[in-house]
mmCIF file of C-alpha atoms in Angstrom:
data_model
loop_
_atom_site.group_PDB
_atom_site.id
_atom_site.type_symbol
_atom_site.label_atom_id
_atom_site.label_comp_id
_atom_site.label_asym_id
_atom_site.label_seq_id
_atom_site.Cartn_x
_atom_site.Cartn_y
_atom_site.Cartn_z
ATOM 1 C CA MET B 23 81.400 96.243 73.200
ATOM 2 C CA ALA B 24 82.132 99.764 74.452
ATOM 3 C CA GLY B 25 84.561 100.955 77.075
ATOM 4 C CA THR B 26 87.504 103.133 77.843
ATOM 5 C CA VAL B 27 91.081 102.025 78.261
ATOM 6 C CA THR B 28 93.656 104.517 79.431
ATOM 7 C CA HIS B 29 97.268 104.357 78.344
ATOM 8 C CA ASP B 30 99.927 103.358 80.824
ATOM 9 C CA PRO B 31 101.487 106.299 82.641
ATOM 10 C CA PRO B 32 105.188 106.853 82.024
ATOM 11 C CA PRO B 33 107.481 104.836 84.287
ATOM 12 C CA GLY B 34 107.833 106.443 87.697
ATOM 13 C CA ALA B 35 104.601 108.425 87.326
ATOM 14 C CA ALA B 36 103.020 106.533 90.187
ATOM 15 C CA GLY B 37 106.007 107.654 92.225
ATOM 16 C CA ARG B 38 106.756 107.093 95.824
ATOM 17 C CA GLN B 39 103.584 107.294 97.854
ATOM 18 C CA GLY B 40 105.249 107.567 101.242
ATOM 19 C CA GLY B 41 105.354 105.283 104.220
ATOM 20 C CA PRO B 42 102.634 103.849 106.402
ATOM 21 C CA LEU B 43 100.979 105.522 109.370
ATOM 22 C CA ILE B 44 101.600 103.676 112.650
ATOM 23 C CA LEU B 45 99.197 104.151 115.568
ATOM 24 C CA THR B 46 100.312 102.544 118.844
ATOM 25 C CA GLU B 47 101.547 103.321 122.348
ATOM 26 C CA ASP B 48 103.032 99.847 122.833
ATOM 27 C CA ALA B 49 106.793 100.483 122.750
ATOM 28 C CA ASP B 50 107.684 96.870 121.910
ATOM 29 C CA LEU B 51 105.147 96.716 119.085
ATOM 30 C CA LEU B 52 106.350 100.084 117.798
ATOM 31 C CA ASP B 53 109.949 98.793 117.758
ATOM 32 C CA ASP B 54 108.859 95.763 115.738
ATOM 33 C CA LEU B 55 106.837 97.853 113.282
ATOM 34 C CA LEU B 56 109.691 100.330 112.817
ATOM 35 C CA ARG B 57 112.075 97.423 112.185
ATOM 36 C CA LEU B 58 109.696 95.981 109.565
ATOM 37 C CA CYS B 59 109.320 99.391 107.904
ATOM 38 C CA ALA B 60 113.107 99.723 107.741
ATOM 39 C CA ALA B 61 113.356 96.253 106.187
ATOM 40 C CA ALA B 62 110.843 97.342 103.541
ATOM 41 C CA GLY B 63 112.637 100.632 102.880
ATOM 42 C CA ALA B 64 109.789 102.814 104.169
ATOM 43 C CA THR B 65 109.780 105.759 106.551
ATOM 44 C CA PRO B 66 106.586 105.664 108.621
ATOM 45 C CA GLU B 67 104.665 108.423 110.347
ATOM 46 C CA VAL B 68 104.065 107.511 114.014
ATOM 47 C CA HIS B 69 101.159 108.722 116.175
ATOM 48 C CA HIS B 70 99.635 107.592 119.448
ATOM 49 C CA THR B 71 96.143 108.739 118.430
ATOM 50 C CA VAL B 72 94.350 109.306 115.139
ATOM 51 C CA PRO B 73 95.820 112.416 113.445
ATOM 52 C CA GLU B 74 93.597 115.453 112.990
ATOM 53 C CA ARG B 75 91.164 115.502 110.087
ATOM 54 C CA GLY B 76 92.889 115.989 106.753
ATOM 55 C CA GLY B 77 96.111 114.583 108.177
ATOM 56 C CA GLY B 78 97.802 111.231 107.949
ATOM 57 C CA TRP B 79 94.703 109.111 108.594
ATOM 58 C CA GLU B 80 93.164 109.954 105.219
ATOM 59 C CA ALA B 81 96.414 110.458 103.293
ATOM 60 C CA ALA B 82 98.491 107.446 104.377
ATOM 61 C CA PRO B 83 98.547 104.614 101.841
ATOM 62 C CA LEU B 84 98.608 102.064 104.696
ATOM 63 C CA VAL B 85 97.623 102.388 108.371
ATOM 64 C CA LEU B 86 99.054 99.985 110.946
ATOM 65 C CA VAL B 87 96.956 100.110 114.122
ATOM 66 C CA GLY B 88 98.399 98.448 117.202
ATOM 67 C CA ASP B 89 95.852 96.356 119.082
ATOM 68 C CA ASP B 90 96.385 98.660 122.067
ATOM 69 C CA ALA B 91 95.151 101.631 119.989
ATOM 70 C CA ALA B 92 92.054 99.969 118.503
ATOM 71 C CA ARG B 93 89.573 101.589 120.902
ATOM 72 C CA ARG B 94 91.026 105.063 120.174
ATOM 73 C CA VAL B 95 90.560 104.519 116.432
ATOM 74 C CA ARG B 96 86.947 103.348 116.763
ATOM 75 C CA GLY B 97 85.413 106.748 115.940
ATOM 76 C CA ALA B 98 87.694 107.553 112.999
ATOM 77 C CA ALA B 99 86.368 107.745 109.447
ATOM 78 C CA ARG B 100 86.321 104.384 107.679
ATOM 79 C CA ARG B 101 88.991 103.942 105.041
ATOM 80 C CA ARG B 102 90.771 101.226 103.111
ATOM 81 C CA GLY B 103 94.261 100.002 103.928
ATOM 82 C CA VAL B 104 93.894 99.567 107.697
ATOM 83 C CA VAL B 105 95.722 96.632 109.310
ATOM 84 C CA LEU B 106 95.151 95.751 112.977
ATOM 85 C CA VAL B 107 98.410 94.388 114.411
ATOM 86 C CA GLY B 108 98.507 92.314 117.596
ATOM 87 C CA ARG B 109 100.869 89.992 119.427
ATOM 88 C CA ASP B 110 98.628 87.520 121.284
ATOM 89 C CA GLN B 111 97.874 84.429 119.177
ATOM 90 C CA ASP B 112 95.145 83.355 121.614
ATOM 91 C CA ASP B 113 93.210 86.656 121.706
ATOM 92 C CA SER B 114 90.002 85.992 119.768
ATOM 93 C CA GLY B 115 88.757 89.501 120.647
ATOM 94 C CA ILE B 116 91.142 90.989 118.097
ATOM 95 C CA TRP B 117 88.676 90.038 115.346
ATOM 96 C CA ARG B 118 85.860 91.983 117.038
ATOM 97 C CA ARG B 119 88.121 95.009 117.421
ATOM 98 C CA ALA B 120 89.113 94.738 113.747
ATOM 99 C CA VAL B 121 85.449 94.884 112.717
ATOM 100 C CA GLU B 122 84.855 97.864 115.020
ATOM 101 C CA ILE B 123 87.598 99.910 113.337
ATOM 102 C CA GLY B 124 86.951 98.648 109.803
ATOM 103 C CA ALA B 125 90.329 96.939 109.382
ATOM 104 C CA ASP B 126 91.002 95.193 106.064
ATOM 105 C CA HIS B 127 93.388 92.715 107.681
ATOM 106 C CA VAL B 128 94.320 91.329 111.093
ATOM 107 C CA LEU B 129 97.952 90.452 111.646
ATOM 108 C CA VAL B 130 99.608 88.753 114.603
ATOM 109 C CA LEU B 131 103.348 89.168 115.049
ATOM 110 C CA PRO B 132 105.770 87.507 114.647
ATOM 111 C CA ASP B 133 103.918 85.108 112.308
ATOM 112 C CA GLY B 134 102.781 87.807 109.883
ATOM 113 C CA GLU B 135 106.068 89.684 109.572
ATOM 114 C CA GLN B 136 106.912 88.647 105.999
ATOM 115 C CA TRP B 137 103.419 89.494 104.719
ATOM 116 C CA LEU B 138 103.607 92.892 106.412
ATOM 117 C CA VAL B 139 107.086 93.665 105.038
ATOM 118 C CA ASP B 140 105.812 92.849 101.535
ATOM 119 C CA ARG B 141 102.764 95.069 102.013
ATOM 120 C CA ILE B 142 104.860 97.972 103.349
ATOM 121 C CA ALA B 143 107.323 97.570 100.458
ATOM 122 C CA ASP B 144 104.432 97.758 97.978
ATOM 123 C CA VAL B 145 103.353 101.031 99.578
ATOM 124 C CA ALA B 146 106.889 102.442 99.660
ATOM 125 C CA GLU B 147 107.589 101.520 96.037
ATOM 126 C CA GLY B 148 104.238 102.717 94.772
ATOM 127 C CA VAL B 149 102.491 99.774 93.154
ATOM 128 C CA GLY B 150 100.971 100.707 89.808
ATOM 129 C CA ARG B 151 97.319 100.653 88.979
ATOM 130 C CA PRO B 152 95.581 97.346 88.214
ATOM 131 C CA ALA B 153 96.191 96.024 84.712
ATOM 132 C CA LEU B 154 93.561 95.385 82.085
ATOM 133 C CA THR B 155 93.323 91.617 81.723
ATOM 134 C CA VAL B 156 91.623 89.790 78.865
ATOM 135 C CA GLY B 157 91.026 86.031 78.824
ATOM 136 C CA VAL B 158 90.342 84.222 75.558
ATOM 137 C CA ILE B 159 88.924 80.704 75.748
ATOM 138 C CA GLY B 160 88.085 78.542 72.752
ATOM 139 C CA GLY B 161 85.065 76.253 72.842
ATOM 140 C CA ARG B 162 87.017 73.476 71.152
ATOM 141 C CA GLY B 163 90.253 72.940 69.265
ATOM 142 C CA GLY B 164 90.474 74.924 66.050
ATOM 143 C CA ALA B 165 87.977 77.580 67.151
ATOM 144 C CA GLY B 166 90.535 80.359 66.643
ATOM 145 C CA ALA B 167 91.155 81.350 70.273
ATOM 146 C CA SER B 168 94.945 81.456 69.803
ATOM 147 C CA THR B 169 94.617 83.576 66.670
ATOM 148 C CA LEU B 170 92.267 86.005 68.425
ATOM 149 C CA ALA B 171 94.562 86.199 71.479
ATOM 150 C CA CYS B 172 97.574 86.960 69.267
ATOM 151 C CA ALA B 173 95.635 89.611 67.350
ATOM 152 C CA LEU B 174 94.544 91.296 70.598
ATOM 153 C CA ALA B 175 98.113 91.301 71.951
ATOM 154 C CA VAL B 176 99.598 92.691 68.721
ATOM 155 C CA THR B 177 96.932 95.402 68.495
ATOM 156 C CA ALA B 178 97.477 96.458 72.115
ATOM 157 C CA ALA B 179 101.260 96.547 71.639
ATOM 158 C CA ARG B 180 100.931 98.673 68.505
ATOM 159 C CA GLU B 181 98.859 101.170 70.502
ATOM 160 C CA GLY B 182 101.701 101.549 72.986
ATOM 161 C CA ARG B 183 100.301 99.425 75.798
ATOM 162 C CA ARG B 184 102.499 97.081 77.773
ATOM 163 C CA THR B 185 101.394 93.630 76.681
ATOM 164 C CA LEU B 186 101.906 90.055 77.818
ATOM 165 C CA LEU B 187 100.459 87.034 76.027
ATOM 166 C CA VAL B 188 100.281 83.765 77.973
ATOM 167 C CA ASP B 189 99.165 80.427 76.549
ATOM 168 C CA ALA B 190 98.137 78.550 79.690
ATOM 169 C CA ASP B 191 96.673 75.544 77.863
ATOM 170 C CA PRO B 192 98.918 72.583 78.716
ATOM 171 C CA LEU B 193 97.573 70.713 75.671
ATOM 172 C CA GLY B 194 97.787 73.699 73.313
ATOM 173 C CA GLY B 195 100.326 74.357 70.611
ATOM 174 C CA GLY B 196 102.133 77.047 72.593
ATOM 175 C CA LEU B 197 102.483 80.647 71.480
#
């Protein structure tokens, strides 16, 4: 088995990535989104249209597009981290508009407020990169899966990697 594993960056290396980009002309929606950003500890950048090329659209870690602004965003370059935010629970057209702008998620307020605050907080705090995860499963009892899992965890820890060993077998001996 061949591969490359990079060492964890020092704490704080991921750093603060900045706040989300908000695109809307709906004053009530903007007030709600600003309130949610404040609750998450983030300072957003607010625009009524897509920022010029090389600006906030490409650089923002998260883009919150008000449903009122969806048609203005339609021609923008596709990117990850776009959330279409609406208010009307009964508007089935929001899903079509989300596909047109390439949104990753559709959110209707006020129901989705907690999810959005959590997402904004992740952006503001700078979530680290995905962790390397290894699962070890024994074919039967006594196959040595626990021993192998312990050896992998000890080896990784000795190499300076942050390590967590979990024995999730409810019938196992526990590690």
